[in-house]
CSV table of C-alpha atoms (C1' of nucleotides) and ligand atoms in Angstrom, one decimal:
chain,number,residue,atom,x,y,z
A,1,UNK,CA,-60.4,92.9,184.9
A,2,UNK,CA,-60.7,93.1,188.6
A,3,UNK,CA,-59.4,96.2,190.3
A,4,UNK,CA,-57.3,95.0,193.2
A,5,UNK,CA,-57.0,98.4,194.9
A,6,UNK,CA,-60.7,99.2,194.8
A,7,UNK,CA,-61.5,95.7,196.0
A,8,UNK,CA,-59.2,96.1,199.0
A,9,UNK,CA,-60.7,99.5,199.9
A,10,UNK,CA,-64.2,98.2,199.7
A,11,UNK,CA,-63.4,95.2,201.8
A,12,UNK,CA,-61.6,97.3,204.3
A,13,UNK,CA,-64.6,99.6,204.5
A,14,UNK,CA,-67.0,96.7,204.9
A,15,UNK,CA,-64.9,95.1,207.6
A,16,UNK,CA,-64.7,98.3,209.6
A,17,UNK,CA,-68.3,99.5,209.6
A,18,UNK,CA,-69.4,100.3,213.1
A,19,UNK,CA,-72.7,99.8,214.8
A,20,UNK,CA,-74.3,102.6,212.8
A,21,UNK,CA,-72.9,101.1,209.5
A,22,UNK,CA,-70.5,104.1,209.2
A,23,UNK,CA,-66.7,104.1,208.8
A,24,UNK,CA,-64.2,106.8,209.4
A,25,UNK,CA,-61.8,107.5,206.6
A,26,UNK,CA,-59.1,107.6,209.2
A,27,UNK,CA,-59.5,104.0,210.0
A,28,UNK,CA,-59.3,102.9,206.4
A,29,UNK,CA,-56.0,104.8,206.0
A,30,UNK,CA,-54.5,103.0,208.9
A,31,UNK,CA,-55.7,99.5,207.9
A,32,UNK,CA,-54.6,100.0,204.4
A,33,UNK,CA,-51.4,101.7,205.4
A,34,UNK,CA,-51.8,104.7,203.1
A,35,UNK,CA,-52.1,108.4,203.6
A,36,UNK,CA,-55.5,110.1,204.4
A,37,UNK,CA,-55.1,111.9,201.1
A,38,UNK,CA,-55.0,108.6,199.3
A,39,UNK,CA,-58.2,107.6,201.0
A,40,UNK,CA,-60.0,110.8,200.1
A,41,UNK,CA,-59.0,110.2,196.5
A,42,UNK,CA,-60.3,106.7,196.4
A,43,UNK,CA,-63.5,107.6,198.2
A,44,UNK,CA,-64.3,110.1,195.4
A,45,UNK,CA,-63.9,107.4,192.9
A,46,UNK,CA,-66.0,104.9,194.8
A,47,UNK,CA,-68.7,107.5,195.3
A,48,UNK,CA,-68.7,108.3,191.5
A,49,UNK,CA,-69.4,104.6,190.9
A,50,UNK,CA,-72.2,104.6,193.5
A,51,UNK,CA,-70.4,102.1,195.6
A,52,UNK,CA,-70.3,104.3,198.7
A,53,UNK,CA,-72.2,107.3,199.9
A,54,UNK,CA,-69.7,110.0,200.5
A,55,UNK,CA,-69.9,113.7,201.4
A,56,UNK,CA,-66.8,115.7,202.4
A,57,UNK,CA,-66.0,115.5,206.0
A,58,UNK,CA,-68.7,113.0,206.7
A,59,UNK,CA,-68.3,109.3,207.6
A,60,UNK,CA,-68.6,106.7,204.8
A,61,UNK,CA,-71.5,104.4,204.1
A,62,UNK,CA,-71.7,101.5,201.7
A,63,UNK,CA,-74.5,101.6,199.1
A,64,UNK,CA,-76.4,98.3,198.7
A,65,UNK,CA,-74.4,97.7,195.5
A,66,UNK,CA,-71.2,98.6,197.3
A,67,UNK,CA,-72.0,96.3,200.2
A,68,UNK,CA,-72.8,93.3,198.0
A,69,UNK,CA,-69.6,94.0,196.1
A,70,UNK,CA,-67.6,94.1,199.4
A,71,UNK,CA,-69.3,91.0,200.7
A,72,UNK,CA,-68.3,89.1,197.6
A,73,UNK,CA,-64.6,90.0,198.2
A,74,UNK,CA,-64.9,88.9,201.8
A,75,UNK,CA,-66.5,85.7,200.6
A,76,UNK,CA,-63.7,85.1,198.1
A,77,UNK,CA,-61.1,85.7,200.8
A,78,UNK,CA,-62.6,83.4,203.3
A,79,UNK,CA,-63.3,80.6,200.8
A,80,UNK,CA,-59.7,80.8,199.7
A,81,UNK,CA,-58.6,80.6,203.4
A,82,UNK,CA,-60.7,77.6,204.1
A,83,UNK,CA,-59.7,75.9,200.9
A,84,UNK,CA,-56.0,76.4,201.6
A,85,UNK,CA,-56.5,75.1,205.1
A,86,UNK,CA,-58.6,72.1,204.4
A,87,UNK,CA,-57.6,71.0,200.9
A,88,UNK,CA,-54.1,72.2,200.7
A,89,UNK,CA,-53.3,71.7,204.3
A,90,UNK,CA,-51.8,75.2,205.1
A,91,UNK,CA,-51.7,76.0,208.8
A,92,UNK,CA,-54.2,78.6,209.9
A,93,UNK,CA,-51.6,81.2,210.5
A,94,UNK,CA,-50.5,81.2,206.8
A,95,UNK,CA,-53.8,81.3,205.1
A,96,UNK,CA,-54.7,85.0,205.6
A,97,UNK,CA,-51.6,86.3,203.8
A,98,UNK,CA,-52.1,84.0,200.8
A,99,UNK,CA,-55.8,84.8,200.6
A,100,UNK,CA,-55.1,88.5,200.7
A,101,UNK,CA,-53.7,88.1,197.1
A,102,UNK,CA,-55.8,85.2,195.9
A,103,UNK,CA,-59.0,87.0,196.8
A,104,UNK,CA,-58.5,89.1,193.6
A,105,UNK,CA,-58.0,86.1,191.3
A,106,UNK,CA,-60.2,83.2,190.3
A,107,UNK,CA,-63.4,83.5,188.4
A,108,UNK,CA,-66.7,83.4,190.3
A,109,UNK,CA,-67.0,79.9,188.8
A,110,UNK,CA,-63.8,78.8,190.4
A,111,UNK,CA,-64.8,80.2,193.8
A,112,UNK,CA,-68.2,78.5,193.6
A,113,UNK,CA,-66.6,75.2,192.7
A,114,UNK,CA,-64.3,75.5,195.7
A,115,UNK,CA,-67.3,76.2,197.8
A,116,UNK,CA,-68.9,73.0,196.6
A,117,UNK,CA,-65.7,71.1,197.3
A,118,UNK,CA,-65.8,72.4,200.8
A,119,UNK,CA,-69.5,71.5,201.1
A,120,UNK,CA,-70.9,75.0,201.5
A,121,UNK,CA,-68.9,76.0,204.6
A,122,UNK,CA,-70.2,78.6,206.9
A,123,UNK,CA,-67.0,79.7,208.7
A,124,UNK,CA,-63.4,80.3,207.7
A,125,UNK,CA,-60.5,78.8,209.6
A,126,UNK,CA,-60.6,81.6,212.2
A,127,UNK,CA,-64.3,81.3,212.8
A,128,UNK,CA,-65.3,84.2,210.6
A,129,UNK,CA,-68.5,83.8,208.6
A,130,UNK,CA,-68.4,83.2,204.9
A,131,UNK,CA,-71.0,85.2,203.0
A,132,UNK,CA,-73.1,83.0,200.8
A,133,UNK,CA,-73.5,83.6,197.1
A,134,UNK,CA,-76.8,85.4,197.7
A,135,UNK,CA,-75.1,87.7,200.2
A,136,UNK,CA,-76.5,86.1,203.3
A,137,UNK,CA,-74.2,85.8,206.3
A,138,UNK,CA,-74.2,82.6,208.4
A,139,UNK,CA,-75.3,83.4,211.9
A,140,UNK,CA,-72.5,83.1,214.5
A,141,UNK,CA,-73.0,81.5,217.9
A,142,UNK,CA,-73.2,83.9,220.8
A,143,UNK,CA,-69.7,84.5,222.1
A,144,UNK,CA,-67.7,86.6,224.4
A,145,UNK,CA,-64.0,87.3,224.6
A,146,UNK,CA,-62.3,84.7,226.7
A,147,UNK,CA,-61.0,87.5,228.9
A,148,UNK,CA,-64.5,88.1,230.1
A,149,UNK,CA,-64.9,84.7,231.7
A,150,UNK,CA,-64.8,84.4,235.5
A,151,UNK,CA,-62.8,81.8,237.4
A,152,UNK,CA,-64.2,78.2,237.0
A,153,UNK,CA,-66.1,79.1,233.8
A,154,UNK,CA,-65.7,77.2,230.6
A,155,UNK,CA,-66.0,78.1,226.9
A,156,UNK,CA,-65.8,76.6,223.5
A,157,UNK,CA,-63.7,78.5,221.0
A,158,UNK,CA,-65.9,80.0,218.4
A,159,UNK,CA,-63.6,82.5,216.7
A,160,UNK,CA,-60.2,84.1,217.0
A,161,UNK,CA,-59.0,87.4,215.7
A,162,UNK,CA,-56.4,86.8,213.0
A,163,UNK,CA,-54.6,90.0,214.0
A,164,UNK,CA,-51.1,88.6,213.9
A,165,UNK,CA,-49.5,85.5,212.5
A,166,UNK,CA,-47.4,85.0,215.5
A,167,UNK,CA,-50.5,85.0,217.7
A,168,UNK,CA,-52.1,82.2,215.6
A,169,UNK,CA,-48.9,80.2,215.7
A,170,UNK,CA,-48.9,80.5,219.5
A,171,UNK,CA,-52.5,79.6,219.8
A,172,UNK,CA,-51.9,76.4,217.9
A,173,UNK,CA,-48.9,75.6,220.0
A,174,UNK,CA,-51.0,75.7,223.2
A,175,UNK,CA,-53.8,73.8,221.6
A,176,UNK,CA,-56.3,76.6,221.0
A,177,UNK,CA,-58.3,75.9,217.9
A,178,UNK,CA,-61.9,76.2,216.9
A,179,UNK,CA,-64.3,74.2,219.1
A,180,UNK,CA,-61.6,73.6,221.7
A,181,UNK,CA,-62.9,73.7,225.2
A,182,UNK,CA,-61.1,76.0,227.6
A,183,UNK,CA,-61.6,76.2,231.4
A,184,UNK,CA,-60.5,79.3,233.4
A,185,UNK,CA,-58.8,78.1,236.5
A,186,UNK,CA,-57.4,81.3,238.0
A,187,UNK,CA,-57.3,85.0,237.2
A,188,UNK,CA,-54.5,87.2,238.5
A,189,UNK,CA,-56.1,90.5,239.1
A,190,UNK,CA,-52.8,92.5,238.9
A,191,UNK,CA,-52.4,92.0,235.2
A,192,UNK,CA,-55.5,90.1,234.3
A,193,UNK,CA,-53.6,87.1,233.0
A,194,UNK,CA,-55.3,83.7,233.4
A,195,UNK,CA,-54.4,80.2,234.2
A,196,UNK,CA,-56.4,78.1,231.8
A,197,UNK,CA,-56.9,74.4,231.1
A,198,UNK,CA,-56.8,73.3,227.5
A,199,UNK,CA,-57.1,69.6,226.6
A,200,UNK,CA,-55.6,68.5,230.0
A,201,UNK,CA,-52.7,71.0,230.0
A,202,UNK,CA,-52.5,74.2,232.0
A,203,UNK,CA,-51.2,77.4,230.5
A,204,UNK,CA,-50.8,80.9,231.6
A,205,UNK,CA,-52.2,83.3,229.1
A,206,UNK,CA,-52.0,87.1,228.9
A,207,UNK,CA,-54.9,89.5,228.8
A,208,UNK,CA,-54.1,90.4,225.3
A,209,UNK,CA,-54.2,86.8,224.2
A,210,UNK,CA,-57.5,86.2,226.0
A,211,UNK,CA,-59.0,89.4,224.5
A,212,UNK,CA,-58.5,88.0,221.0
A,213,UNK,CA,-60.1,84.6,221.5
A,214,UNK,CA,-63.9,84.3,221.5
A,215,UNK,CA,-65.8,81.6,223.2
A,216,UNK,CA,-69.3,80.3,223.7
A,217,UNK,CA,-69.9,79.8,227.4
A,218,UNK,CA,-70.8,76.3,228.4
A,219,UNK,CA,-71.5,74.4,231.7
A,220,UNK,CA,-69.0,72.4,233.5
B,1,UNK,CA,-45.0,92.6,196.2
B,2,UNK,CA,-45.0,90.9,192.9
B,3,UNK,CA,-45.0,93.0,189.8
B,4,UNK,CA,-47.7,91.5,187.6
B,5,UNK,CA,-46.9,93.5,184.5
B,6,UNK,CA,-43.2,92.7,184.6
B,7,UNK,CA,-43.9,89.1,185.3
B,8,UNK,CA,-46.2,88.9,182.3
B,9,UNK,CA,-43.6,90.5,180.0
B,10,UNK,CA,-40.9,88.2,181.2
B,11,UNK,CA,-43.0,85.1,180.7
B,12,UNK,CA,-44.1,86.3,177.3
B,13,UNK,CA,-40.4,86.9,176.3
B,14,UNK,CA,-39.5,83.4,177.6
B,15,UNK,CA,-42.3,81.7,175.8
B,16,UNK,CA,-41.4,83.4,172.5
B,17,UNK,CA,-37.7,82.9,172.3
B,18,UNK,CA,-36.7,81.5,168.9
B,19,UNK,CA,-34.1,78.9,168.0
B,20,UNK,CA,-31.4,81.5,168.6
B,21,UNK,CA,-32.8,82.4,172.0
B,22,UNK,CA,-33.8,85.8,170.6
B,23,UNK,CA,-37.2,87.5,170.6
B,24,UNK,CA,-38.6,90.4,168.5
B,25,UNK,CA,-40.2,93.2,170.4
B,26,UNK,CA,-42.9,93.1,167.9
B,27,UNK,CA,-44.0,89.6,168.9
B,28,UNK,CA,-44.3,90.6,172.5
B,29,UNK,CA,-46.4,93.6,171.7
B,30,UNK,CA,-48.8,91.4,169.8
B,31,UNK,CA,-49.0,88.6,172.5
B,32,UNK,CA,-49.5,91.2,175.2
B,33,UNK,CA,-51.9,93.3,173.2
B,34,UNK,CA,-50.0,96.5,173.9
B,35,UNK,CA,-48.3,99.1,171.6
B,36,UNK,CA,-44.7,98.7,170.4
B,37,UNK,CA,-44.0,101.9,172.4
B,38,UNK,CA,-45.2,100.2,175.6
B,39,UNK,CA,-42.8,97.3,174.9
B,40,UNK,CA,-39.8,99.6,174.3
B,41,UNK,CA,-40.7,101.3,177.6
B,42,UNK,CA,-40.7,98.0,179.5
B,43,UNK,CA,-37.7,96.6,177.8
B,44,UNK,CA,-35.7,99.5,179.2
B,45,UNK,CA,-36.9,98.8,182.7
B,46,UNK,CA,-36.1,95.1,182.4
B,47,UNK,CA,-32.7,95.9,181.0
B,48,UNK,CA,-32.0,98.3,183.8
B,49,UNK,CA,-32.7,95.5,186.2
B,50,UNK,CA,-30.4,93.1,184.2
B,51,UNK,CA,-33.2,90.8,183.4
B,52,UNK,CA,-32.8,91.1,179.7
B,53,UNK,CA,-30.0,92.2,177.3
B,54,UNK,CA,-31.4,95.0,175.3
B,55,UNK,CA,-29.9,97.4,172.7
B,56,UNK,CA,-32.0,99.7,170.6
B,57,UNK,CA,-33.3,98.1,167.4
B,58,UNK,CA,-31.8,94.7,168.3
B,59,UNK,CA,-33.6,91.6,169.3
B,60,UNK,CA,-34.1,90.8,173.0
B,61,UNK,CA,-32.3,88.1,175.0
B,62,UNK,CA,-32.9,87.0,178.5
B,63,UNK,CA,-30.0,87.1,181.0
B,64,UNK,CA,-29.5,84.0,183.2
B,65,UNK,CA,-31.3,85.9,186.0
B,66,UNK,CA,-34.1,86.9,183.7
B,67,UNK,CA,-34.5,83.4,182.4
B,68,UNK,CA,-34.7,81.8,185.8
B,69,UNK,CA,-37.2,84.5,186.8
B,70,UNK,CA,-39.3,83.8,183.7
B,71,UNK,CA,-39.1,80.1,184.2
B,72,UNK,CA,-40.4,80.5,187.7
B,73,UNK,CA,-43.5,82.3,186.4
B,74,UNK,CA,-44.1,79.6,183.8
B,75,UNK,CA,-43.6,77.1,186.6
B,76,UNK,CA,-46.3,78.8,188.7
B,77,UNK,CA,-48.6,79.1,185.8
B,78,UNK,CA,-48.4,75.4,184.9
B,79,UNK,CA,-48.6,74.1,188.5
B,80,UNK,CA,-51.7,76.2,188.9
B,81,UNK,CA,-53.2,74.8,185.7
B,82,UNK,CA,-52.5,71.2,186.7
B,83,UNK,CA,-53.7,71.8,190.3
B,84,UNK,CA,-57.0,73.3,189.0
B,85,UNK,CA,-57.4,70.4,186.6
B,86,UNK,CA,-56.5,67.6,188.9
B,87,UNK,CA,-57.5,68.7,192.3
B,88,UNK,CA,-60.3,71.2,191.7
B,89,UNK,CA,-61.6,69.4,188.6
B,90,UNK,CA,-61.7,72.3,186.2
B,91,UNK,CA,-61.8,71.2,182.5
B,92,UNK,CA,-58.6,71.8,180.5
B,93,UNK,CA,-60.1,74.6,178.5
B,94,UNK,CA,-60.7,76.7,181.6
B,95,UNK,CA,-57.4,76.3,183.4
B,96,UNK,CA,-55.3,78.7,181.3
B,97,UNK,CA,-57.4,81.8,181.9
B,98,UNK,CA,-57.6,81.2,185.7
B,99,UNK,CA,-53.9,80.4,185.9
B,100,UNK,CA,-53.1,83.6,184.0
B,101,UNK,CA,-54.1,85.5,187.1
B,102,UNK,CA,-53.2,83.0,189.8
B,103,UNK,CA,-49.6,82.7,188.5
B,104,UNK,CA,-49.0,86.1,190.2
B,105,UNK,CA,-50.4,85.0,193.6
B,106,UNK,CA,-49.4,82.4,196.0
B,107,UNK,CA,-46.1,82.3,197.9
B,108,UNK,CA,-43.4,80.0,196.7
B,109,UNK,CA,-44.2,77.9,199.7
B,110,UNK,CA,-47.7,77.5,198.5
B,111,UNK,CA,-46.6,76.6,194.9
B,112,UNK,CA,-44.2,74.1,196.3
B,113,UNK,CA,-46.8,72.5,198.4
B,114,UNK,CA,-49.2,72.2,195.5
B,115,UNK,CA,-46.3,70.6,193.5
B,116,UNK,CA,-46.0,68.0,196.3
B,117,UNK,CA,-49.7,67.4,196.3
B,118,UNK,CA,-49.5,66.7,192.6
B,119,UNK,CA,-46.5,64.4,193.2
B,120,UNK,CA,-43.9,66.5,191.3
B,121,UNK,CA,-45.6,66.6,188.0
B,122,UNK,CA,-43.7,67.0,184.8
B,123,UNK,CA,-46.4,68.3,182.4
B,124,UNK,CA,-49.4,70.6,182.6
B,125,UNK,CA,-52.8,69.6,181.3
B,126,UNK,CA,-51.9,70.6,177.8
B,127,UNK,CA,-48.6,68.6,177.8
B,128,UNK,CA,-46.3,71.6,178.4
B,129,UNK,CA,-43.4,70.9,180.6
B,130,UNK,CA,-43.3,72.3,184.2
B,131,UNK,CA,-40.0,73.8,185.1
B,132,UNK,CA,-38.7,72.2,188.4
B,133,UNK,CA,-37.7,74.4,191.3
B,134,UNK,CA,-34.1,74.2,190.2
B,135,UNK,CA,-35.0,75.4,186.8
B,136,UNK,CA,-34.6,72.1,185.0
B,137,UNK,CA,-37.2,71.4,182.3
B,138,UNK,CA,-38.6,67.9,182.0
B,139,UNK,CA,-37.7,66.4,178.6
B,140,UNK,CA,-40.6,66.0,176.3
B,141,UNK,CA,-41.2,63.0,174.1
B,142,UNK,CA,-40.3,63.4,170.4
B,143,UNK,CA,-43.4,64.6,168.7
B,144,UNK,CA,-44.7,65.9,165.5
B,145,UNK,CA,-47.8,67.8,164.5
B,146,UNK,CA,-50.7,65.5,163.8
B,147,UNK,CA,-51.0,67.1,160.4
B,148,UNK,CA,-47.6,65.6,159.5
B,149,UNK,CA,-48.8,62.0,159.7
B,150,UNK,CA,-49.5,60.0,156.6
B,151,UNK,CA,-52.5,57.8,156.0
B,152,UNK,CA,-52.5,54.7,158.2
B,153,UNK,CA,-50.1,56.2,160.7
B,154,UNK,CA,-50.9,56.3,164.4
B,155,UNK,CA,-49.9,58.7,167.1
B,156,UNK,CA,-50.3,59.2,170.9
B,157,UNK,CA,-51.2,62.7,171.9
B,158,UNK,CA,-48.3,64.3,173.7
B,159,UNK,CA,-49.2,68.0,173.7
B,160,UNK,CA,-51.8,70.4,172.4
B,161,UNK,CA,-51.5,74.1,171.8
B,162,UNK,CA,-53.8,75.9,174.1
B,163,UNK,CA,-54.3,78.7,171.6
B,164,UNK,CA,-58.0,79.0,172.0
B,165,UNK,CA,-60.5,77.8,174.6
B,166,UNK,CA,-63.0,76.8,171.9
B,167,UNK,CA,-60.4,74.6,170.3
B,168,UNK,CA,-59.8,72.8,173.6
B,169,UNK,CA,-63.5,72.3,174.2
B,170,UNK,CA,-63.8,70.8,170.8
B,171,UNK,CA,-60.9,68.5,171.3
B,172,UNK,CA,-62.4,67.2,174.4
B,173,UNK,CA,-65.7,66.7,172.6
B,174,UNK,CA,-64.2,64.4,170.0
B,175,UNK,CA,-62.1,62.6,172.6
B,176,UNK,CA,-58.7,64.1,172.0
B,177,UNK,CA,-56.8,64.2,175.3
B,178,UNK,CA,-53.2,63.6,176.4
B,179,UNK,CA,-52.1,60.0,175.7
B,180,UNK,CA,-55.1,59.3,173.5
B,181,UNK,CA,-54.3,57.2,170.4
B,182,UNK,CA,-55.2,58.6,167.1
B,183,UNK,CA,-55.1,56.8,163.7
B,184,UNK,CA,-55.1,58.7,160.4
B,185,UNK,CA,-57.5,56.9,158.1
B,186,UNK,CA,-57.6,59.2,155.1
B,187,UNK,CA,-56.2,62.6,154.0
B,188,UNK,CA,-58.1,64.8,151.6
B,189,UNK,CA,-55.4,66.5,149.6
B,190,UNK,CA,-57.5,69.4,148.4
B,191,UNK,CA,-57.8,71.0,151.9
B,192,UNK,CA,-55.5,68.7,154.0
B,193,UNK,CA,-58.4,67.7,156.3
B,194,UNK,CA,-58.2,64.2,157.8
B,195,UNK,CA,-60.4,61.4,158.7
B,196,UNK,CA,-59.1,60.1,162.0
B,197,UNK,CA,-60.1,57.3,164.3
B,198,UNK,CA,-60.3,58.2,168.0
B,199,UNK,CA,-61.3,55.6,170.6
B,200,UNK,CA,-63.4,53.7,168.0
B,201,UNK,CA,-65.1,56.8,166.5
B,202,UNK,CA,-64.3,58.5,163.2
B,203,UNK,CA,-64.0,62.2,162.9
B,204,UNK,CA,-63.2,64.6,160.1
B,205,UNK,CA,-60.7,67.2,161.3
B,206,UNK,CA,-59.4,70.3,159.7
B,207,UNK,CA,-55.8,71.0,158.9
B,208,UNK,CA,-55.8,73.8,161.5
B,209,UNK,CA,-57.0,71.4,164.2
B,210,UNK,CA,-54.4,68.8,163.3
B,211,UNK,CA,-51.7,71.5,163.2
B,212,UNK,CA,-52.2,72.2,166.9
B,213,UNK,CA,-52.2,68.7,168.2
B,214,UNK,CA,-48.8,67.0,168.7
B,215,UNK,CA,-48.3,63.3,168.7
B,216,UNK,CA,-45.6,60.7,169.2
B,217,UNK,CA,-45.7,58.3,166.3
B,218,UNK,CA,-46.4,54.7,167.2
B,219,UNK,CA,-46.7,51.4,165.3
B,220,UNK,CA,-50.0,49.8,164.4
C,1,DC,C1',-67.9,129.9,223.8
C,2,DT,C1',-63.4,129.8,222.3
C,3,DT,C1',-59.2,127.4,221.8
C,4,DT,C1',-56.8,123.4,220.7
C,5,DT,C1',-56.4,119.1,218.6
C,6,DA,C1',-57.7,115.7,215.4
C,7,DT,C1',-59.5,114.6,211.0
C,8,DT,C1',-60.2,115.5,206.3
C,9,DT,C1',-59.5,117.8,202.1
C,10,DT,C1',-57.0,120.2,198.5
C,11,DA,C1',-53.0,121.2,196.0
C,12,DA,C1',-49.0,119.9,193.7
C,13,DG,C1',-46.0,116.4,192.5
C,14,DT,C1',-44.3,111.3,191.5
C,15,DT,C1',-44.3,106.8,189.4
C,16,DA,C1',-45.8,102.8,186.5
C,17,DA,C1',-48.0,101.5,182.7
C,18,DC,C1',-50.1,102.6,179.1
C,19,DT,C1',-51.6,105.6,174.5
C,20,DT,C1',-51.0,108.1,169.7
C,21,DA,C1',-48.2,110.4,166.5
C,22,DA,C1',-44.0,111.4,164.5
C,23,DC,C1',-39.5,110.0,163.6
C,24,DT,C1',-35.5,106.7,162.9
C,25,DT,C1',-33.5,102.4,161.7
C,26,DT,C1',-33.5,98.1,159.5
C,27,DG,C1',-34.2,94.7,156.1
C,28,DT,C1',-36.4,93.3,151.5
C,29,DG,C1',-37.3,92.9,147.0
C,30,DA,C1',-37.4,95.0,142.4
D,1,DT,C1',-28.6,99.6,145.4
D,2,DC,C1',-32.1,102.0,146.6
D,3,DA,C1',-36.9,102.7,147.7
D,4,DC,C1',-40.1,101.5,150.8
D,5,DA,C1',-42.5,98.8,154.2
D,6,DA,C1',-41.9,96.9,158.7
D,7,DA,C1',-40.1,97.3,163.1
D,8,DG,C1',-38.5,100.1,166.8
D,9,DT,C1',-37.8,104.5,169.3
D,10,DT,C1',-38.9,109.0,171.0
D,11,DA,C1',-41.9,112.5,172.4
D,12,DA,C1',-45.8,114.1,174.6
D,13,DG,C1',-49.8,113.1,177.0
D,14,DT,C1',-53.2,110.2,180.1
D,15,DT,C1',-54.7,107.6,184.1
D,16,DA,C1',-54.6,105.2,188.6
D,17,DA,C1',-52.7,105.2,192.8
D,18,DC,C1',-49.9,107.0,195.6
D,19,DT,C1',-46.9,110.9,198.4
D,20,DT,C1',-46.1,115.4,201.4
D,21,DA,C1',-47.5,119.9,202.8
D,22,DA,C1',-50.7,123.3,203.6
D,23,DA,C1',-55.5,124.6,204.3
D,24,DA,C1',-60.2,123.7,205.9
D,25,DT,C1',-63.4,121.7,208.9
D,26,DA,C1',-65.1,119.1,212.9
D,27,DA,C1',-64.7,117.5,217.5
D,28,DA,C1',-63.1,117.8,222.2
D,29,DA,C1',-61.7,120.2,226.2
D,30,DG,C1',-61.2,124.0,229.0
E,301,MN,MN1,-56.3,91.9,198.9
E,302,MN,MN1,-59.9,84.5,208.3
E,303,MN,MN1,-50.5,86.7,184.0
E,304,MN,MN1,-51.0,75.0,179.7
DNA sequence: CTTTTATTTTAAGTTAACTTAACTTTGTGA
DNA sequence: TCACAAAGTTAAGTTAACTTAAAATAAAAG
C-alpha cells in the first residue's frame, strides 16, 4: 500500500528544491509542520531506500528514483485538482485541500484515465505544470510577479500561488483567474499597492496580493 | 484528520451485523485480515469512544452514534463506486478496490456534490443501497439468489455480491448486469449448475456463481 | 579568529496499530 | 455433564511516526 507520510515528505522535498537542486531539512519541517527531529528520522529512512542522498548536516538531494517518485505524487495531486475543478466543478480555492488527501489514493490506472478525460492537461487550476506520465514537465510561459509591473503595463495571468484559500477566494471575487488580462493603472510608492484594471473594473490590490500572482507581460 | 483504520473497522462491523444486530469479533478479524488480538484492541478503543457496545467475550453492537458513523463510511464508499463507474467509466469490477481507499478521502462537501452529480442515486454499481445523508437506507426490491429459481423461472438482476473481482469480470462477460433478465432453462441436479438464457445467449453457470447473483422473480 | 546563533542530530519517550504466544472463557457434542 | 475446540483476551514485543530536551555541528557576525 501507498505510504502517505513518505509520499508527503518526498513531494515536499521536490517542491522545495532550490536552484542547486538542494533542500534544507529545516524548510521541510516547517512545510510539514513537524519537528526537525521527525525530519531527520524520515530522511534516514528515505536515504536507506535510495530515494534521497543524505549525509548528516548536509542539504538533501533527490536521487533520480526519488525524483520520479516525487514527480508522480505531484502529478497525482495536480490531476486530482484539475479533475475536481473541471469535472466536479469545485472552486479553485477548494481543490488543493481535497487533493492533498486524494493524491494518495487512486491507482495509476485511475489517474491516467482522469488524465485522458481531461485531454492530457498541462496545467492545474492554479497554473502549475502537471508532470506527464514519462516525467516530463510542461514548459511554462515566461512570467513575472504582477508586483514587478510598471504603471501602464499589462499582463496575462499565468499562475497564482495557492498559498492560502482566502487569497484564492478573493482573487476570484475581483475577477483574477488564469488567462485574465490585468492592466496596472497606478502604483503607490509608499506601500507598493496598485490600482489595477481587471475586466473593466478597477481594484486596489496590496503588494502581498500582487506578489503572488504571476503574469506574462503583453502589449497594450 | 480521518482515522482510516477506525473507519475500516466500523464499516466492517456495520456490514457484518447479523439479524440480531450483533457481530462476532472473529468475523471482523477475518474480513480485515488481522489477528483476533488486534480486533480486541480496537474494540476497546471504539467502546471508549462510545461507538460500539462492548463487553469482554460478548458479541459487538453498534451504538446509534457508531452506526451513523459507519453508515457514513458505507455511503462514501458507494458514492465513490458509482461515481467512478458512471462519471469516470471504470468497469464495475474495478470500482470496489479504488473506493476502498477513496472512501477515507474527500470532504463531506465533495461527497455531497458527487451525490448531486449522480442525481441522488439509491444503489451502487453492484446493487447495494447507498445510505442517504440523513442515514436512511433506500429500500431494495425483494430478491432471491438466482440459485433458488426453478426451471423455467425468470428473474431481473437486482444485486450481485462483489466478493471477487474475477467473478464480476466474468459476469460482465456473459452479460449479467443490473436489471438484466435471466431465464433458467435447465438445472442439473448432480451439481446444481444451471443453463440460463441471458439476452438471447445460453450459458452454463455454476451453483457458486448463481449463489452470488440476486434477482427479482418476474413472469414469463 | 572567536563567539554567538541557527540548524541538525541524538537520545529517550509516546502513541496507534499491529504481531505471536499463552491463557481464559464459552459453547458443543458425545 | 464434561471434555475439548473455538473464540476471545492478555501479555509482551515490534514498527512507524511522531514528540521534547540536550548535544553537536555549521554558519554568521563581530
Ligand atoms: Mn498529501
Ligand atoms: Mn495547484
Ligand atoms: Mn477502506
Ligand atoms: Mn459495491
